[in-house]
Short mmCIF file of C-alpha atoms in Angstrom, two decimals:
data_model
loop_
_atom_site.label_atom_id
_atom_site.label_comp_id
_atom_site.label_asym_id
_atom_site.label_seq_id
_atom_site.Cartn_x
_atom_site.Cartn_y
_atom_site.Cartn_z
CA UNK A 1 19.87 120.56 108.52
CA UNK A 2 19.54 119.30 111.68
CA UNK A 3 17.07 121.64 114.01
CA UNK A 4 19.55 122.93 116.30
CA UNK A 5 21.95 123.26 114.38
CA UNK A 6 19.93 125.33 112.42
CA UNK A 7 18.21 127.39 115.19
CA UNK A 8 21.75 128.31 116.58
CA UNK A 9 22.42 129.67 112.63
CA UNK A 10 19.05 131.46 112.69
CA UNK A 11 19.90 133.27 116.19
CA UNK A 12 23.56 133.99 115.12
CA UNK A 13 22.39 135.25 111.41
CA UNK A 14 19.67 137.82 113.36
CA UNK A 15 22.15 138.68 116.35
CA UNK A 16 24.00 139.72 113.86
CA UNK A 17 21.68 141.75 112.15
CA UNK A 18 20.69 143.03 114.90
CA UNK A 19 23.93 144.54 115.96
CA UNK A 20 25.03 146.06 112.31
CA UNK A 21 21.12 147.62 112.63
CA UNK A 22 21.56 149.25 116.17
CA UNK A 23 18.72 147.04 117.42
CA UNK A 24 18.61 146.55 121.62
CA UNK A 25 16.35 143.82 121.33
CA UNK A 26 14.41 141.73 118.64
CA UNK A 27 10.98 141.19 119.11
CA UNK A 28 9.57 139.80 116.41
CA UNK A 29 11.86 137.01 113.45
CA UNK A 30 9.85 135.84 110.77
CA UNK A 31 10.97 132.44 109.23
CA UNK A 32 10.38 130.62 106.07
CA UNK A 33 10.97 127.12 106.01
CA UNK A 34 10.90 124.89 103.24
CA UNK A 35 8.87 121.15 103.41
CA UNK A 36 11.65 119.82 101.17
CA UNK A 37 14.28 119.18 104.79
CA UNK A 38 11.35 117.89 106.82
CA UNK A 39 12.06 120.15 109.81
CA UNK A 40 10.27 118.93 112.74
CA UNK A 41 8.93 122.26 113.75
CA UNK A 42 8.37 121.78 117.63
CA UNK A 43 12.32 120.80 117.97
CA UNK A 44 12.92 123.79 116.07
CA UNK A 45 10.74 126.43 118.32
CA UNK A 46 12.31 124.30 121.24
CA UNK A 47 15.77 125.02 120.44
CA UNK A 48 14.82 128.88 119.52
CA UNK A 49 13.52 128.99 122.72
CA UNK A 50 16.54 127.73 124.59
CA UNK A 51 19.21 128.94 122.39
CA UNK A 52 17.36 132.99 122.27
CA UNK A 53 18.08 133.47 126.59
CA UNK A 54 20.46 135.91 127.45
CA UNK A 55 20.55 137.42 123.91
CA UNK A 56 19.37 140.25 122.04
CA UNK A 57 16.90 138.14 120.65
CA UNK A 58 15.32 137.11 124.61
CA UNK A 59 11.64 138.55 123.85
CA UNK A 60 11.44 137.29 120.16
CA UNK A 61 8.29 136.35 118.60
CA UNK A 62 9.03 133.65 116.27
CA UNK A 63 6.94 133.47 113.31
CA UNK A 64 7.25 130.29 111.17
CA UNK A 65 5.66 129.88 107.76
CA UNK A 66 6.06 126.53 106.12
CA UNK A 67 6.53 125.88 102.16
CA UNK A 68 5.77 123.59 100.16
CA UNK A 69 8.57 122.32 97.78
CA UNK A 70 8.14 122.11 94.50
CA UNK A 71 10.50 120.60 92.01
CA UNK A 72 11.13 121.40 88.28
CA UNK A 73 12.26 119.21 85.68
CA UNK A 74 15.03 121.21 83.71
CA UNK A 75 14.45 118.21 80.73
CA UNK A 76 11.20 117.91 80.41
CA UNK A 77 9.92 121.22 82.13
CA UNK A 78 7.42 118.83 84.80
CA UNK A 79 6.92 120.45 88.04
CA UNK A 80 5.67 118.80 90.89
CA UNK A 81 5.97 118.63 94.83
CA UNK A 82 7.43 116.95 97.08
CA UNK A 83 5.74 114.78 99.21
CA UNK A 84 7.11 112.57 102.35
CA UNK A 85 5.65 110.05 102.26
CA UNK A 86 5.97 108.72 98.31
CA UNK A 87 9.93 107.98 98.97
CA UNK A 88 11.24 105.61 101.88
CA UNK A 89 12.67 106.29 105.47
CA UNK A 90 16.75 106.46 104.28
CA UNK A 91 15.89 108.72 101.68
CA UNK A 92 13.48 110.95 103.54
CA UNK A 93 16.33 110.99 106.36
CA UNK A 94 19.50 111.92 104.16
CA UNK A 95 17.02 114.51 102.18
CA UNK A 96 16.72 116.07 106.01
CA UNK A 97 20.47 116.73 106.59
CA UNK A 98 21.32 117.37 102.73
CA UNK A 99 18.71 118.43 100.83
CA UNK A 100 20.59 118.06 98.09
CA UNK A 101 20.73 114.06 98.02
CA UNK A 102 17.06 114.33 96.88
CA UNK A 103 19.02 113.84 93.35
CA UNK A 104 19.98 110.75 94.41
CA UNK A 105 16.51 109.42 95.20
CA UNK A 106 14.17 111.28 93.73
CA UNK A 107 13.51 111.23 89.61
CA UNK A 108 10.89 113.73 87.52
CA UNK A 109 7.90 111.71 87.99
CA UNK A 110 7.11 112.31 84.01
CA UNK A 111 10.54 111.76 82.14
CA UNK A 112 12.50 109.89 84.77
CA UNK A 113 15.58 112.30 84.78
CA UNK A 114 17.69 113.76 87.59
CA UNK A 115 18.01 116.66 86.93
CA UNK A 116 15.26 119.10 88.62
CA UNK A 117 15.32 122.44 90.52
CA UNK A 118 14.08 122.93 93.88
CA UNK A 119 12.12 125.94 92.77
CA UNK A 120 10.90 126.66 96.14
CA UNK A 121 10.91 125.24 99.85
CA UNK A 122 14.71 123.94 99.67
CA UNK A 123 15.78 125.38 103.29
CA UNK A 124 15.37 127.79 106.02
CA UNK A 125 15.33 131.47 105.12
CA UNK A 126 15.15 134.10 107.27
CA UNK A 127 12.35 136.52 106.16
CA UNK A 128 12.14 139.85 108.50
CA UNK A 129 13.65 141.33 111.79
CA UNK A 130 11.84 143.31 113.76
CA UNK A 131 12.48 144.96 116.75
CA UNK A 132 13.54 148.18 119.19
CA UNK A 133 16.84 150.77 119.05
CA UNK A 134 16.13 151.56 122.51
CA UNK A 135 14.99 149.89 125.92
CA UNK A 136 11.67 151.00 126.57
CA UNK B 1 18.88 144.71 102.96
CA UNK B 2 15.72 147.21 103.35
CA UNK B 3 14.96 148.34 106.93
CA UNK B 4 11.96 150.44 107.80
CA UNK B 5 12.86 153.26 110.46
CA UNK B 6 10.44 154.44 113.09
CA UNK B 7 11.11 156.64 116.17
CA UNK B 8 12.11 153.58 117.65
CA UNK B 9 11.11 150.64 115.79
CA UNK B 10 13.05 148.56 112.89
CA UNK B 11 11.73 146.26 110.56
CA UNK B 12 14.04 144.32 108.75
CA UNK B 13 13.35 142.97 105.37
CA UNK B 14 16.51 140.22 105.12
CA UNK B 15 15.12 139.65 101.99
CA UNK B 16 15.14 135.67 102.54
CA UNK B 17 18.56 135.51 104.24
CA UNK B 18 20.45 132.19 104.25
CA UNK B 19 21.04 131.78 107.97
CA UNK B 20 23.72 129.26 107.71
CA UNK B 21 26.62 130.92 106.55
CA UNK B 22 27.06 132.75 109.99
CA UNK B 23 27.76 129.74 111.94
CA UNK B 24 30.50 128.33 109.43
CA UNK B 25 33.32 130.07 111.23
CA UNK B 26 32.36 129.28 114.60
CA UNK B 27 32.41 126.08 113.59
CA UNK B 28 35.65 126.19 112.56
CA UNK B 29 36.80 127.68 115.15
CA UNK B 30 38.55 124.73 117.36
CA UNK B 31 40.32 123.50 114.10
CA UNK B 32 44.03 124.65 114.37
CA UNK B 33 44.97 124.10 110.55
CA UNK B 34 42.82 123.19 107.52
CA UNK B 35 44.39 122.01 104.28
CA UNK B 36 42.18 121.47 101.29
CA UNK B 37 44.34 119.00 99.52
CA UNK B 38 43.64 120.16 95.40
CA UNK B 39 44.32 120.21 91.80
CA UNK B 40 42.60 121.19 88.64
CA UNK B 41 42.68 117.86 87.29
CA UNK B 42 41.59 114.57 88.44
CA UNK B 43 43.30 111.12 88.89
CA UNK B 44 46.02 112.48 89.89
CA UNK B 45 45.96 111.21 93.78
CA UNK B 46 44.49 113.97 95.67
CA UNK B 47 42.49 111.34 97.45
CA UNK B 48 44.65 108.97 98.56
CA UNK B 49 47.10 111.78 99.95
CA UNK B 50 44.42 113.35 101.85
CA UNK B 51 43.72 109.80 103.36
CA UNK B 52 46.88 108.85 103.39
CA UNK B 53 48.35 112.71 104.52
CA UNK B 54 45.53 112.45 107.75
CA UNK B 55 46.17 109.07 108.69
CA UNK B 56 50.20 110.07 108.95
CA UNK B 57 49.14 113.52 111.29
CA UNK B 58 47.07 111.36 113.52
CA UNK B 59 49.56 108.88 113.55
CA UNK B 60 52.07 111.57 115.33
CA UNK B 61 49.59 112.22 117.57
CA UNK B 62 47.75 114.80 116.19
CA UNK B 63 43.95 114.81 116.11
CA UNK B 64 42.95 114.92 112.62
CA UNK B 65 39.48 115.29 110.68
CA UNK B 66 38.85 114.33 107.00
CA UNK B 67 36.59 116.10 105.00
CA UNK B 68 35.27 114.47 101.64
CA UNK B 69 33.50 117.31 99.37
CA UNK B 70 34.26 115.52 96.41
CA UNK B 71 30.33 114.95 96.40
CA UNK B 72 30.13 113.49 93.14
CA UNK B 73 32.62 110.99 92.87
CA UNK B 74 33.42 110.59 96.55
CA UNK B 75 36.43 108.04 96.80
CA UNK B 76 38.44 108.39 100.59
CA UNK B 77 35.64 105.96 102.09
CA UNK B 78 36.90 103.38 99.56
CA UNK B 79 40.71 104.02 100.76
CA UNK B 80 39.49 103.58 104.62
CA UNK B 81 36.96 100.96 103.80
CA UNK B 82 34.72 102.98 105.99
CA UNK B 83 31.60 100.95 106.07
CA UNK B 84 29.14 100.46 108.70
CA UNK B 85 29.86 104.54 110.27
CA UNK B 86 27.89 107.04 110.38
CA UNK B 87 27.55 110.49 112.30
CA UNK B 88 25.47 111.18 115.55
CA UNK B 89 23.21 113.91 115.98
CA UNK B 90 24.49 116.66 118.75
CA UNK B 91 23.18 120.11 118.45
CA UNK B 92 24.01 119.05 114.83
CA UNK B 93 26.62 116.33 113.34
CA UNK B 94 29.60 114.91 114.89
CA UNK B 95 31.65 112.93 112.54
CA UNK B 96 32.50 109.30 113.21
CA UNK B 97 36.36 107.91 114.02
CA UNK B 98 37.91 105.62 112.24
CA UNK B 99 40.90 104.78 112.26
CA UNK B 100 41.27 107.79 114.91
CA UNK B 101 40.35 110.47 112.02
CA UNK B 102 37.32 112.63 112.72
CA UNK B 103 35.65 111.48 109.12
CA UNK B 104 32.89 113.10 107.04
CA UNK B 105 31.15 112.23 103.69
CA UNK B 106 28.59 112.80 101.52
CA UNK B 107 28.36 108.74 101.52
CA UNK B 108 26.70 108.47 104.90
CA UNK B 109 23.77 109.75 103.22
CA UNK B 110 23.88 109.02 99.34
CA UNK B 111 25.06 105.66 99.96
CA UNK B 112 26.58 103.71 97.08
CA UNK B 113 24.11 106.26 94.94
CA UNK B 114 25.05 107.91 92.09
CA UNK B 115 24.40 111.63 93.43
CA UNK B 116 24.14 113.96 89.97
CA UNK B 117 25.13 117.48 91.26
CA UNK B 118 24.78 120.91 89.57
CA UNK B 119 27.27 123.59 91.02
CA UNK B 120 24.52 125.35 93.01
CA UNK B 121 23.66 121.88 94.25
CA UNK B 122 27.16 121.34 95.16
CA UNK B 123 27.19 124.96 96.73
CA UNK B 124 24.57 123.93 98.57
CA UNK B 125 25.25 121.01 99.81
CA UNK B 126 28.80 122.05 101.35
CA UNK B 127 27.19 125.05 102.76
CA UNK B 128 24.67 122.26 104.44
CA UNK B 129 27.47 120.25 105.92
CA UNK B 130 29.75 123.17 106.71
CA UNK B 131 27.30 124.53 109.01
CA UNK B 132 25.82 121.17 110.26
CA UNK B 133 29.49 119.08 111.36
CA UNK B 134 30.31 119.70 114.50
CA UNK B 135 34.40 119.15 114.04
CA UNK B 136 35.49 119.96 118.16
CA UNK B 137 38.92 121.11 118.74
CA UNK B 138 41.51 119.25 116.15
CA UNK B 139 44.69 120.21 115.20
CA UNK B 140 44.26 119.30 111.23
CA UNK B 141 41.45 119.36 109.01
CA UNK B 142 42.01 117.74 105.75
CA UNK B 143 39.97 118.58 103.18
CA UNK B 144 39.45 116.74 99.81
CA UNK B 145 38.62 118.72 96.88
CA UNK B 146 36.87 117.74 93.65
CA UNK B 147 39.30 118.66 90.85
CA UNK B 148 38.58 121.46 88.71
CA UNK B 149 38.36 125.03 89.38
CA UNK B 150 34.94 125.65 90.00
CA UNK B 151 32.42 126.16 92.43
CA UNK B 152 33.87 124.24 95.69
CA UNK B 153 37.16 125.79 95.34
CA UNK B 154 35.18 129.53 95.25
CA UNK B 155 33.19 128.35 97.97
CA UNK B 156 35.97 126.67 100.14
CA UNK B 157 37.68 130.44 99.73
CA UNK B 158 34.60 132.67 100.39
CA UNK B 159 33.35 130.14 103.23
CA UNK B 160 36.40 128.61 104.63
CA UNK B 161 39.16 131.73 105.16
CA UNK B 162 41.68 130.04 107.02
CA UNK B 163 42.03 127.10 104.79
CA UNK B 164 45.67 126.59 103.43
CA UNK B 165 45.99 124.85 99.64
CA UNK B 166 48.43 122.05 99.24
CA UNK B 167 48.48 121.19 95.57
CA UNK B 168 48.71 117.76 93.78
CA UNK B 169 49.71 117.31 90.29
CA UNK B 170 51.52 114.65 88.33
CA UNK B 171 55.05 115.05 86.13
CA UNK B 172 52.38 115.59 82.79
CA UNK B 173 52.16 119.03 81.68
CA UNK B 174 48.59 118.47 81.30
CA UNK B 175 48.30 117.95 84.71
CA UNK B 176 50.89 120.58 86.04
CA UNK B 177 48.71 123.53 83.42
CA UNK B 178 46.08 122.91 85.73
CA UNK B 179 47.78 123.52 88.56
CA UNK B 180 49.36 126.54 87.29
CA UNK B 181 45.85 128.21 86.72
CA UNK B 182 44.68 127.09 89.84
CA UNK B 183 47.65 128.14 92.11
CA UNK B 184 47.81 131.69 90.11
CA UNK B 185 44.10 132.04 91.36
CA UNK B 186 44.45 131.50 94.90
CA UNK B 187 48.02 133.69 94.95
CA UNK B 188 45.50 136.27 93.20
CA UNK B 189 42.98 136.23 96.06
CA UNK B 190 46.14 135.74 98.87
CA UNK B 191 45.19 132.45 99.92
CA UNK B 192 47.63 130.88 101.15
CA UNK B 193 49.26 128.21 99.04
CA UNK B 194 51.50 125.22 101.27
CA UNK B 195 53.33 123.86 98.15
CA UNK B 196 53.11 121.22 95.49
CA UNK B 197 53.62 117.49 95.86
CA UNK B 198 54.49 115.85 92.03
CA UNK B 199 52.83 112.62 92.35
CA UNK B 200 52.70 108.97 90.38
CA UNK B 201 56.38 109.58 89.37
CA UNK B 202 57.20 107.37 86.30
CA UNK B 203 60.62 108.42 85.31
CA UNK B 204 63.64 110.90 86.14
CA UNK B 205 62.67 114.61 84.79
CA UNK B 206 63.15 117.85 87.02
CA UNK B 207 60.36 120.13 84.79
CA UNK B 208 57.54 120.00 87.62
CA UNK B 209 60.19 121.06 90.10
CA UNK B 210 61.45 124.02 88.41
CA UNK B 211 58.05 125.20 86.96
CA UNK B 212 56.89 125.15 90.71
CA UNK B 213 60.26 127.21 91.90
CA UNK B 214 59.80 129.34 89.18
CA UNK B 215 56.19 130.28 90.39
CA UNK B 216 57.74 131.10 93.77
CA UNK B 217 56.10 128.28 95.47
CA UNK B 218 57.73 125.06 97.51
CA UNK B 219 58.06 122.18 95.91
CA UNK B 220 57.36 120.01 98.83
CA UNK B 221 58.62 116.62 97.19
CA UNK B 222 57.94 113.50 95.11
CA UNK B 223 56.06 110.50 94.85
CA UNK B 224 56.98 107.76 92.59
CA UNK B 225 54.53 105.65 91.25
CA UNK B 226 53.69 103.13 93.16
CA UNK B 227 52.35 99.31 91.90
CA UNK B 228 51.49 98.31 95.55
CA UNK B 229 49.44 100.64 95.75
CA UNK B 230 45.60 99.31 94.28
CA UNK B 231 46.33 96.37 96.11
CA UNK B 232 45.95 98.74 99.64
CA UNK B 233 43.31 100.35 98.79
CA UNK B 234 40.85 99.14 101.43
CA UNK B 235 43.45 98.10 104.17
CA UNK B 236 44.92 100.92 106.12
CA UNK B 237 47.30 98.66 107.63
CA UNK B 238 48.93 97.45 103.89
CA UNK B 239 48.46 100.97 103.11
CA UNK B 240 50.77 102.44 105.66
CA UNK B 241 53.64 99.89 104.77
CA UNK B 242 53.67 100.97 100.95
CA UNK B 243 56.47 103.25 99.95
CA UNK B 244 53.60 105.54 99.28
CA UNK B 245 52.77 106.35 102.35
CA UNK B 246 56.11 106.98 103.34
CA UNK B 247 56.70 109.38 101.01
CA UNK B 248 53.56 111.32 101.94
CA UNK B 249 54.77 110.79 105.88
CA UNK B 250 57.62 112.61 105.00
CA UNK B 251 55.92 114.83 103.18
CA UNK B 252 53.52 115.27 106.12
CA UNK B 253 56.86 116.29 108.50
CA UNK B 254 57.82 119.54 105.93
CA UNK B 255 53.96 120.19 106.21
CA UNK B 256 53.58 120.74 109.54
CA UNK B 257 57.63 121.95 109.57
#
């Protein structure tokens, strides 16, 4: 997903939150994202911290923990992780905006087969809100 | 969703929430009409109306966007021998023209690759794009399904609410049984349903018509099979002269009727 695109999801998703919660402001949004989509992390804080003005989210902490992503073989059973730099620059690109075109590039590195899991580190998930019910 | 109350504090455990299905809709938002163009079976022409059904709407004037989530076996890029596009990154994705339709596909990023989906994948990956295209303000988004009834029609109606279902099917009863299933589905959930086009029309029979009438549906018309038609696959110009295309074109005027 492209960063933006996905830091305007991740301020929507907790605005929203937010509001059903009777939150005034956020201060604190804790963030897993997953190696597998090859965020580029300082976009990402970037856009956060243009796209969180004038919203309930304007004092936010943002706390972003990386994962790595590992793949499992559903023939074989192999699991092993994904690493950047072992495929080439289309591949690692398309794998960025779909993650899901990995299973057109990528093949268990044991039996040769499609057909893994991303066990872990796919996307972006958001992990914990925190914040204030009243102005203080 | 746990939340941990203080006097005035909250914690909220989203318990790894998927951030991108909120932006979806407001994605959407600009786009006047969608029509996910379907049927429970495949080779029965949902692609080439969906081509063929968007290049007629834009031809009126209308601006028109085509959406290809058959991510498998993607096949409109073939009909509009789109080669040599691909999106531009804009506070996301912002799909190509050609041949003045807004156009998006898996292909600008699997390539001539054979992509080997599971339905989560599939999920997934129209959840990805969903959230990721930036489609502006159209009048008609046109969306082509993979056949079946599976995971991206159950997406397309949790994700997608103001999509409208125009169905395809041939004059086989094979064909038309899976369009019975599928249209009973949607009427189920109250999605709306446009009507049925009977496509590759080989000889005189008036079953499809009056099984479709006798669901309560519009039969919107037929298509008759068409020889010319391989040949214009590939060259929207010799496309748009077959007697396909103007059957869909009038189909296209009781659509938007």
């Amino acid at each position: 997903m492209h960063e933006w695109a996905l830091a305007e999801a991740v301020v929507s998703t907790v605005s929203q939150i937010a509001e059903r919660e009777g939150l005034r402001r956020v201060t604190e949004v804790r963030l897993k994202v997953g190696e597998l989509q090859q965020i580029e992390m300082e976009i990402l804080r970037f856009a956060l911290s243009e796209l969180k003005r004038s919203s309930l989210l304007e004092d936010a902490e943002f706390i972003i923990e990386t994962e790595k992503a590992e793949l499992t073989c559903r023939v074989c059973g192999h699991k092993w992780f994904f690493k950047r730099i072992e495929i080439d620059e289309n591949a690692a690109e398309a794998i960025h905006f779909i993650p899901e075109i990995a299973h057109a590039y990528i093949r268990c590195p044991r039996c040769g087969s499609p057909d893994f899991e991303v066990t872990r580190g796919r996307g972006v998930w958001l992990e914990s809100i925190k914040g204030a019910k009243q102005d203080d | 969703m746990d939340a941990e109350y203080g006097l005035k504090a909250l914690r909220v455990r989203s318990k790894m929430t998927d951030p991108r299905v909120s932006v979806i809709e407001g994605r959407l938002k600009k786009v006047n009409s969608i029509l996910a163009v379907s049927s429970g079976k495949g080779g029965v022409g949902k692609s080439l109306i969906a081509s063929t059904l968007s290049l007629a709407l834009a031809s009126k004037g209308y601006e028109v966007g085509l959406f290809d989530i058959d991510f498998t076996n993607p096949s409109t890029h073939i009909i509009l021998n789109a080669e040599g596009i691909s999106p531009t990154e804009e506070n996301g994705i912002v799909p190509p023209k050609i041949h003045g339709l807004k156009y998006m596909s898996i292909i600008y990023y699997s390539d001539k690759r054979v992509s080997p989906l599971r339905g989560v994948d599939m999920s997934n990956a129209l959840i990805e794009l969903l959230a990721i295209t930036r489609w502006g303000s159209i009048d008609f988004l046109v969306i082509d399904m993979p056949p079946g009834i599976s995971d991206a029609i159950l997406d397309l109606i949790r994700l997608v609410k103001k999509a409208s279902f125009l169905m395809v099917t041939t004059s086989s009863k094979l064909a038309f049984e899976t369009v019975r299933k599928l249209t009973s589905l949607l009427l189920e959930l109250r999605v709306p349903v446009i009507g049925v086009i009977e496509n590759m029309k080989m000889r005189e029979s008036s079953f499809i018509q009056e099984q479709v009438k006798g669901m309560g549906l519009r039969f919107l018309g037929e298509i008759p099979f068409d020889y010319s038609l391989e040949e214009a696959i590939g060259d929207v110009d010799k496309l748009l002269k077959t007697l396909f295309a103007q059957k869909v074109e009038e189909l296209a005027e009781k659509i938007i009727s």
